[in-house]
Structure formats: C-alpha cells, structure tokens
XYZ file of C-alpha atoms in Angstrom:
521
model
C 121.537 137.824 117.438
C 121.321 139.872 114.307
C 125.073 139.613 113.946
C 127.645 138.754 116.556
C 130.538 141.190 116.428
C 134.123 140.053 116.569
C 136.619 141.573 118.970
C 137.447 144.239 116.412
C 133.879 145.153 115.572
C 133.197 147.953 114.948
C 136.430 148.692 113.131
C 138.685 151.188 114.968
C 138.194 153.826 112.263
C 134.457 153.391 111.727
C 131.923 156.079 112.487
C 130.084 153.569 114.595
C 133.008 153.239 117.002
C 133.478 156.989 117.109
C 129.807 157.549 117.840
C 129.644 154.928 120.550
C 132.932 155.768 122.188
C 131.428 158.316 124.552
C 128.538 156.122 125.657
C 128.661 155.090 129.294
C 126.497 152.821 131.394
C 124.528 154.153 134.344
C 124.267 152.478 137.759
C 121.127 150.360 137.984
C 118.944 150.019 141.066
C 118.963 146.853 143.145
C 116.880 144.203 141.391
C 117.216 145.776 137.938
C 119.875 143.550 136.381
C 119.559 141.727 133.055
C 118.603 138.526 134.894
C 115.914 140.453 136.796
C 114.538 141.699 133.486
C 114.495 138.173 132.063
C 112.576 136.972 135.133
C 110.076 139.777 134.655
C 109.561 138.921 130.967
C 108.923 135.307 131.920
C 106.511 136.161 134.727
C 103.499 136.327 132.434
C 102.749 139.984 133.210
C 101.226 142.095 130.448
C 104.055 144.524 129.663
C 102.420 146.100 126.607
C 99.099 147.060 128.150
C 97.325 145.473 125.161
C 96.627 142.035 126.673
C 98.583 140.174 124.003
C 97.080 141.909 120.958
C 99.338 143.139 118.137
C 98.236 146.333 116.385
C 99.230 148.456 113.396
C 100.625 151.728 114.764
C 100.286 154.940 112.785
C 102.904 157.678 113.006
C 100.325 159.892 114.733
C 99.568 157.225 117.353
C 103.274 156.616 118.001
C 103.830 160.304 118.759
C 101.237 160.216 121.565
C 103.275 157.743 123.630
C 106.219 159.958 124.584
C 106.266 159.939 128.412
C 108.321 157.867 130.817
C 105.314 155.876 132.026
C 103.914 155.591 128.482
C 106.855 155.302 126.112
C 106.625 153.638 122.709
C 109.627 153.403 120.401
C 109.870 152.097 116.833
C 112.927 149.983 115.961
C 113.215 148.678 112.405
C 109.496 148.843 111.796
C 108.385 147.216 115.076
C 106.916 149.269 117.927
C 107.725 148.450 121.558
C 106.351 149.749 124.844
C 109.686 150.336 126.620
C 108.247 151.896 129.797
C 108.620 148.651 131.798
C 112.247 148.428 130.579
C 113.279 151.957 131.588
C 114.887 151.035 134.917
C 116.624 147.986 133.411
C 118.302 149.813 130.519
C 122.110 149.912 131.046
C 122.340 153.141 129.042
C 119.869 154.903 131.294
C 116.377 156.308 130.934
C 117.473 159.489 129.136
C 118.716 157.529 126.129
C 115.384 155.772 125.731
C 113.439 158.970 126.284
C 115.355 160.687 123.495
C 113.514 158.353 121.081
C 110.173 158.355 122.913
C 107.195 158.452 120.571
C 109.358 158.238 117.480
C 111.529 156.005 115.303
C 114.633 155.117 117.289
C 116.232 152.950 114.609
C 119.019 155.396 113.744
C 119.858 155.886 117.431
C 119.865 152.133 117.970
C 122.095 151.533 114.938
C 124.472 154.238 116.129
C 124.905 152.795 119.623
C 124.532 149.006 119.475
C 123.077 147.481 116.275
C 124.153 143.950 117.253
C 122.030 143.840 120.421
C 119.297 141.171 120.250
C 116.500 143.592 121.060
C 113.777 141.297 119.631
C 114.513 138.714 122.293
C 114.907 141.228 125.138
C 111.759 143.183 124.246
C 109.584 140.453 122.741
C 106.960 140.740 125.509
C 106.898 144.528 124.992
C 105.955 144.280 121.312
C 102.982 146.523 120.508
C 102.882 145.802 116.765
C 104.133 146.985 113.379
C 104.219 150.459 111.908
C 101.334 151.142 109.556
C 102.564 152.142 106.124
C 101.893 155.689 104.930
C 102.474 155.910 101.149
C 104.346 158.815 99.573
C 105.395 159.454 95.986
C 108.973 159.232 94.763
C 110.808 158.721 91.486
C 112.910 155.754 92.531
C 111.367 152.417 93.556
C 113.826 152.163 96.425
C 112.347 155.307 97.918
C 108.757 154.663 96.843
C 106.162 154.620 99.639
C 108.900 155.162 102.202
C 107.897 155.608 105.835
C 109.897 155.586 109.084
C 113.582 154.772 108.530
C 113.173 153.490 104.991
C 110.410 150.992 105.747
C 109.127 149.683 102.420
C 105.390 149.455 101.859
C 103.021 146.639 101.264
C 104.138 144.683 98.229
C 102.588 144.669 94.801
C 99.641 142.433 95.516
C 98.079 140.990 92.404
C 94.351 141.201 91.736
C 94.242 137.443 92.224
C 94.948 137.735 95.946
C 91.703 137.130 97.803
C 90.620 139.581 100.451
C 90.583 136.851 103.078
C 94.193 135.842 102.322
C 97.167 136.682 104.558
C 98.328 140.268 105.009
C 100.870 141.456 102.479
C 104.469 141.250 103.768
C 107.068 144.011 103.466
C 110.836 144.243 103.759
C 113.574 146.604 104.885
C 117.365 146.511 104.935
C 120.215 147.990 106.923
C 123.990 147.672 106.931
C 127.055 147.716 109.114
C 130.616 148.055 107.933
C 130.854 144.433 106.799
C 127.268 143.128 106.715
C 123.978 143.797 104.959
C 120.806 142.533 106.633
C 117.562 142.126 104.709
C 114.549 141.941 107.015
C 111.253 140.437 105.834
C 108.170 141.222 107.896
C 105.689 138.405 107.227
C 103.042 139.477 109.788
C 102.553 135.783 110.583
C 103.617 133.798 113.656
C 103.901 130.333 112.082
C 107.028 131.147 110.078
C 110.154 129.000 110.427
C 113.383 128.293 108.548
C 111.729 126.069 105.950
C 109.351 128.931 105.069
C 112.088 130.883 103.279
C 114.238 129.882 100.278
C 117.237 132.027 99.381
C 119.347 131.820 96.216
C 122.226 134.052 95.141
C 123.450 133.277 91.634
C 125.710 135.606 89.669
C 124.122 139.070 90.017
C 120.698 137.794 91.076
C 119.552 137.662 94.703
C 116.287 135.839 95.269
C 114.420 135.263 98.554
C 111.038 133.538 98.395
C 108.920 133.293 101.535
C 105.981 130.891 101.666
C 103.142 132.304 103.752
C 100.267 129.866 103.951
C 99.405 129.271 100.267
C 101.078 132.443 98.982
C 104.550 133.336 97.754
C 106.321 136.593 98.624
C 109.360 137.267 96.437
C 112.310 139.589 96.838
C 114.270 139.534 93.564
C 117.136 141.985 93.177
C 120.315 142.685 91.340
C 122.474 143.662 94.303
C 124.364 146.939 94.029
C 127.636 145.375 95.277
C 129.234 141.942 95.432
C 128.736 139.676 98.446
C 130.462 136.568 99.736
C 129.023 133.110 99.056
C 127.977 132.269 102.587
C 125.150 134.015 104.413
C 122.873 133.261 107.346
C 119.102 133.110 107.724
C 117.367 133.669 111.029
C 113.670 133.628 111.947
C 112.146 135.477 114.904
C 109.059 133.287 115.175
C 107.104 135.270 117.760
C 106.870 138.271 115.413
C 107.150 136.470 112.057
C 110.341 138.249 111.063
C 113.030 136.809 108.777
C 116.579 138.183 108.730
C 119.001 137.339 105.907
C 122.520 138.462 106.783
C 124.844 138.941 103.807
C 128.613 139.456 104.030
C 130.039 142.258 101.913
C 133.003 141.433 99.707
C 134.372 144.899 100.370
C 133.677 147.001 103.448
C 132.147 149.894 101.552
C 128.950 151.842 102.206
C 126.017 150.799 100.005
C 123.872 153.706 98.816
C 121.139 151.286 97.777
C 120.378 147.598 98.078
C 120.108 147.131 94.335
C 117.702 147.224 91.407
C 114.526 145.216 90.999
C 114.378 142.113 88.818
C 111.407 140.123 87.547
C 108.466 139.919 89.988
C 110.353 141.728 92.738
C 108.234 142.511 95.816
C 105.321 140.434 94.478
C 102.862 138.524 96.653
C 100.831 135.981 94.709
C 99.207 132.567 95.205
C 101.898 129.904 95.419
C 100.304 127.943 92.577
C 100.925 130.914 90.253
C 104.553 131.456 91.238
C 106.098 128.757 89.035
C 109.015 126.500 89.872
C 112.508 127.826 90.474
C 115.498 125.503 90.066
C 119.095 125.578 91.216
C 121.923 123.279 90.021
C 123.105 120.797 92.657
C 126.193 118.607 92.499
C 126.029 114.838 92.900
C 128.195 113.917 95.899
C 127.499 110.184 96.232
C 125.188 107.353 95.252
C 124.931 104.188 97.257
C 123.263 100.839 96.542
C 120.450 100.113 98.992
C 118.805 97.139 97.282
C 119.289 95.547 93.875
C 117.169 98.300 92.250
C 117.155 101.192 94.744
C 119.879 103.755 95.451
C 120.492 106.606 97.887
C 121.592 109.784 96.085
C 123.300 112.638 97.926
C 123.224 116.068 96.262
C 124.904 119.236 97.517
C 123.075 122.543 97.309
C 124.998 125.546 95.959
C 126.918 127.410 98.700
C 124.701 130.468 98.182
C 121.403 128.637 98.676
C 119.261 128.216 101.778
C 116.610 125.534 101.260
C 114.910 123.182 103.701
C 112.088 120.912 102.550
C 109.092 121.024 104.918
C 107.601 117.825 106.299
C 105.393 116.064 103.774
C 106.601 118.084 100.791
C 108.667 117.128 97.752
C 110.938 118.704 95.160
C 111.335 118.101 91.440
C 114.579 116.793 89.970
C 115.239 117.998 86.424
C 117.502 116.521 83.771
C 117.907 117.357 80.090
C 117.483 114.116 78.157
C 117.992 114.140 74.382
C 117.440 117.882 74.342
C 114.249 117.823 76.419
C 113.901 118.831 80.053
C 112.356 116.010 82.088
C 111.233 116.428 85.697
C 110.239 113.896 88.364
C 109.021 114.499 91.943
C 110.894 113.015 94.899
C 110.672 113.418 98.661
C 114.013 113.977 100.421
C 114.934 111.594 103.221
C 117.160 111.829 106.276
C 120.798 110.954 105.732
C 120.403 108.610 108.730
C 117.685 106.614 106.957
C 120.013 103.738 106.125
C 122.549 104.080 108.923
C 122.277 102.588 112.382
C 119.054 103.885 113.903
C 119.220 107.439 115.166
C 116.866 110.371 115.472
C 117.844 113.306 113.234
C 118.701 116.227 115.490
C 119.734 119.019 113.156
C 119.100 119.334 109.448
C 122.302 119.669 107.437
C 121.170 122.395 105.118
C 123.877 121.839 102.495
C 123.097 118.231 101.567
C 119.862 116.675 100.366
C 119.242 112.920 100.083
C 116.885 110.945 97.839
C 115.965 107.260 97.921
C 115.192 106.383 94.299
C 114.144 103.156 92.625
C 115.802 102.655 89.230
C 113.469 101.446 86.483
C 115.658 99.992 83.676
C 112.966 100.587 81.042
C 112.175 104.065 82.320
C 113.225 107.400 80.864
C 114.344 109.408 83.890
C 115.865 107.059 86.483
C 118.358 105.288 84.165
C 119.681 108.705 83.125
C 119.941 109.689 86.791
C 121.759 106.447 87.561
C 124.284 107.095 84.766
C 125.393 110.403 86.303
C 128.964 110.506 87.572
C 130.045 111.961 90.915
C 130.471 115.690 90.345
C 127.730 115.920 87.712
C 124.821 118.298 88.254
C 121.075 117.865 88.727
C 118.599 120.750 88.976
C 116.377 120.782 92.071
C 113.208 122.842 92.389
C 111.923 124.707 95.406
C 109.636 122.610 97.642
C 106.120 121.779 96.505
C 103.167 120.042 98.125
C 99.997 120.776 100.045
C 100.598 118.782 103.233
C 100.360 120.967 106.334
C 101.593 120.004 109.785
C 98.315 121.383 111.102
C 96.652 118.268 109.632
C 98.092 116.175 112.435
C 97.495 118.569 115.326
C 95.342 116.950 118.029
C 95.214 113.637 116.135
C 94.599 110.450 118.066
C 95.290 107.905 115.294
C 97.710 108.326 112.372
C 97.786 105.617 109.695
C 100.453 105.700 106.971
C 99.951 103.536 103.904
C 102.869 103.287 101.467
C 103.898 101.291 98.428
C 107.636 100.650 98.026
C 109.675 103.852 98.190
C 106.394 105.698 98.770
C 107.256 105.441 102.445
C 109.801 108.288 102.077
C 107.427 111.138 103.067
C 106.051 109.001 105.891
C 109.297 108.818 107.870
C 109.484 112.546 108.579
C 105.761 112.690 109.329
C 105.847 109.893 111.871
C 109.021 111.249 113.506
C 107.414 114.673 113.866
C 104.104 113.274 115.076
C 105.625 111.055 117.763
C 107.812 113.898 119.036
C 105.281 116.749 118.919
C 101.681 115.471 119.100
C 100.940 114.358 122.680
C 97.312 113.467 121.844
C 98.472 110.636 119.537
C 97.607 107.163 120.762
C 98.675 105.214 117.670
C 100.964 105.678 114.649
C 100.937 102.761 112.238
C 102.849 102.367 108.973
C 102.083 99.654 106.420
C 104.540 99.265 103.530
C 103.281 97.216 100.566
C 104.417 96.446 97.008
C 107.637 94.855 98.230
C 108.445 91.628 96.434
C 110.944 89.885 98.695
C 112.488 90.230 102.131
C 115.795 91.498 100.726
C 113.923 94.456 99.202
C 112.807 95.809 102.574
C 114.264 99.218 103.402
C 114.438 100.800 106.874
C 113.564 97.526 108.627
C 116.057 97.518 111.497
C 115.521 101.209 112.197
C 111.737 100.728 112.266
C 111.986 97.767 114.627
C 114.161 99.751 116.999
C 111.735 102.637 116.806
C 108.927 100.325 117.889
C 110.976 99.414 120.961
C 111.372 103.091 121.824
C 107.711 104.029 121.330
C 104.749 101.877 122.310
C 102.543 104.094 120.092
C 104.349 103.102 116.876
C 103.836 99.958 114.816
C 104.970 98.943 111.318
C 104.228 96.070 108.981
C 106.018 95.090 105.781
C 103.697 93.224 103.414
C 105.422 91.206 100.674
C 103.896 90.334 97.310
C 106.218 87.447 96.292
C 108.057 86.234 99.408
C 109.932 82.980 99.865
C 108.472 80.204 101.996
C 110.678 81.355 104.892
C 108.810 84.684 105.253
C 106.669 84.674 108.404
C 105.099 88.100 107.936
C 102.092 89.229 105.967
C 101.821 88.806 102.220
C 99.508 90.096 99.518
C 98.290 93.346 97.982
C 96.126 96.248 99.010
C 92.571 95.026 99.572
C 89.449 95.754 101.644
C 90.327 92.950 104.074
C 93.887 94.209 104.550
C 92.746 97.800 105.123
C 89.992 96.767 107.538
C 92.565 95.037 109.703
C 95.124 97.840 109.355
C 92.787 100.733 110.141
C 91.692 99.868 113.653
C 90.984 103.060 115.580
C 92.072 103.414 119.206
C 88.428 104.354 119.983
C 85.194 104.514 118.001
C 85.251 108.295 117.567
C 88.989 108.957 117.559
C 90.321 111.775 115.372
C 92.139 110.033 112.520
C 94.239 110.829 109.455
C 95.286 108.338 106.783
C 98.219 109.249 104.530
C 98.780 107.260 101.352
C 101.718 107.391 98.931
C 102.877 105.218 96.061
C 102.503 104.755 92.301
C 99.357 106.358 90.881
C 97.372 103.087 90.430
C 98.115 102.100 94.052
C 97.107 105.512 95.407
C 93.886 105.713 93.363
C 92.837 102.208 94.355
C 93.674 102.905 97.984
C 91.554 106.061 98.064
C 88.565 104.212 96.533
C 88.828 101.472 99.141
C 89.119 103.983 101.981
C 85.943 105.739 100.822
C 84.218 102.340 100.673
C 85.231 101.905 104.329
C 83.444 105.204 105.114
C 86.500 107.361 105.694
C 85.823 110.975 104.706
C 87.880 113.261 102.450
C 89.090 115.177 105.499
C 90.471 111.952 106.982
C 92.593 111.098 103.896
C 95.706 112.771 102.509
C 97.261 111.404 99.310
C 100.780 112.344 98.229
C 100.598 113.004 94.506
C 102.648 115.266 92.247
C-alpha cells in the first residue's frame, strides 16, 4: 500500500475525514465482490482493450473516454480503463463516472488515498499521461500538467536518442506523510535501482535506469523524521518514497532545487556520492582476512545489486583514498543458510589486510564506532547476462570470490536453463586460509548443478585437493561445457595480474568477449 493508515487515520479534525464522512458503499451484484474482481484480473482477459500495450495518453484523448462502457480515469499520472471495474466498485458507478475522461486524483485523495489502486487496477493500466508543457515563474509549477504532474526532466545533450525515456516525478501529501512518486517508464525497476539519502537539509534520490542516472535533489520545505519507506510497483516502473512529517502541517511546496535536480544523464557522468557509515563490528576470519560490518545512516536506502561493488573512502594523512569492495551476505561465515531478506541497514565486507599496504591497515586500525564513507553502487554486471545460460563458470582468486557468491545464489534460484555452475577459487596458500568451505560443501549437497574447487598454492603434504596456479591446463579441465554448443558465461575476479592473465588464457582457449565478464574497478 501507499501508506497503511492507523486506527485514527485520518485524524478526527482533518478535512479528509470530514470529506469522507458522508461516503457510503452501494450494494454490489452477486459475483461482484473483491475476490470476484481478483479472479477476473487473474483470468488473463484483456481489460484495457489495448492487448497489453502501454501508451502515452494526451489530455484530448483522455476526454474522449467518458462513457460507462468506455471510461478512462487518470490517477497520479497513470491512466486506467475502469469500465470493467464499474460493477465491482464499492462506492458505486456514479463516483467513478464523476471522474470519467479526466484526472480523478483529487477525488481519489479526498475519499481514500491509502487504497492500493495500482494493485487492484494493474491489468486496467492504459499508460501514462503525456506531458503538455506550459510556462510558469516557479520551477515547482513549470511545465505542470494534470494534478501537478512534473514534466520530462532536464535531459542533457549527451543523452542518446536511443536511450531510455526520460523519467518524471510527482508528490502528494496526507496529514502526516509526504509521498514522492518517480515514474521511470521502465518495467525492470526494483528496490536496488533507487538510492535515497537525507542528510541535514538535503534530500537526494538517485534512480538507476539501465546505464543512466535520474536524480531528485531538493532542500525540503519542512523537516521530516529519520525513517522513511521505499516501495516499487514493478509492473509500471513506479517508485514511491514515503516520508514522515515531523509536524502535521500542510506543505505548500516540496522544496527548492539543489545541484543537478531533475537531471537525467549517463551514469558514468554522474560521479560518486558518499555517505558516512559507522563501524559496528570486525571479526577475524583467517590470519589476514576480516569481516567488517558497517551500518548505513538511518536516513539512507541503499541495496547493492548483484555483481556490483561500492567504494570505501578514508582520509589518510590528509588525502582521500578509495578502494572498491563487493559486499557479502552476513551469513557468509555462519552456519550455511540461504539469505532470505536483505537487511538494508547493515552492509558487510570481507577484506584481506595487507600489512605493507596503504588502505587496509588504516581500515584495520579503526575502532568500533568510527566512520567510513561508502559510495553508491558501481559496476557494469547485469543480471541479464545470465538469463538462459546453460553453463556458468566462476573463476576467483582469494577474496575475489565475494561477487561470485551472490551471482551463483541468484543463478541457481532463478535460471532454470542452467545445467552447471562451477566455482574455482585459486591463490589460496594453505588449507586454513580457505573461506566459505563448509557452506560451499553443503550447497553442493543441496544442488547437483553446483560444484566448487579450492586450489592451493602452498599446501601441506596432508592436502588431498588440487594445487597450483592459473594455467592453460587448469582452465581446460575447469571449463568443460555441459554440451558442445551450450550457452556459457565465465566470470573472473581477483588481483589485476590474475584477472589479466586469466582473460588472455581464456581468449587462447577460444572463448569470445561476450562469454567473459571480468570484475575490475
């Protein structure tokens, strides 16, 4: 839901309660209950009349659809064909018809703004309102269309014509909440697509759409509480950020624009944004590797997508130093378990400490409660790379296996075409240096498609497994396809010399560029 009201919502004295007090339900015909409507929406019938297409609806086109058997209504920038829903509407047909062919957002907000209309009407979605620019003095009113819909963002000249459509945003409020709605016009948006930070007077929401960055950057007009919620309606590519007001007062505006507000530019041009995170714990894993737990600020929403990394930043002798690291599951070192739900407030890193290095000794000297700056996620790995794969080979050196764990977990759970997932971990000196061994062995028992090998470079005589370094012979044995023409992807991660040598050897074995993904930062 957009927001779930408490027992006292709306407040007894609010205009919303006064306005809705006289509303009454109408008797529905037999077979027109909510459950009947849900069954109808799941029946596969075309309830829009557009055969699954989404269109941009002009104000003129919307006005044409104003009859009971052809009734389109706009709610918060989205247009729905509500004709099939007429007989199922508890408030009766007359209420819907009063908004026929027009923007019904104000009517909806007046009667029941908390109703999850996106879910109830998702199969009735016709499309989005087309923006009709107008001129105004204030940016908050500029290019305003139905119910305050904001226009296409300031798209830079760099944006290629074939790139994704420019997003837009809108906002609305209740007595205690402010909801910012981002319309991405994409259907592959999820919670790790959006990063939200509220620090001091700055509110920042960055949405990653393919290889582009859409930024909302505002100085809010009023104070808000630390905690907020982020929700994604995937079928329409809509993001809702629900803020809690510190005081239940009416906001005349959302705020004033800050640097690069409402911009839509290539991600590579957006620059890195950091937030300060507190060190919660650090735990010895091996003699030279530790697990660090950092806590995100309470007013930050950040989830790192599969196969991507972040940069940690420290100031060392007056100079800012950054290093890339891939977060790991908190369950990585505990008794084997599949991660079910990402804890969005904590982020974990498995880091090898190099005594002669510059960055990691400084990181290791931090005390619990000290702060480290963490960037927004970076990386060019896309989950689409593993769609319809048959063989997935993961080649890692030491702690280079960290991005591989999330990839293999996702692949085994979501790619039914996969016949084989194999992980080789090299550049481990001795058996005591092996990380994730018991969990990996248990995973092999649970999935016949998964296999892992740990290859030691300086083992004791008691080691019965493989030993050695990356080589043509080792790769030839490792990279055995499930069939001669199977669709394959090889991921490689480790120190730069290891990765560069590995890529050369893979090319020598006639693997193409499209079949190799290297994790480099």
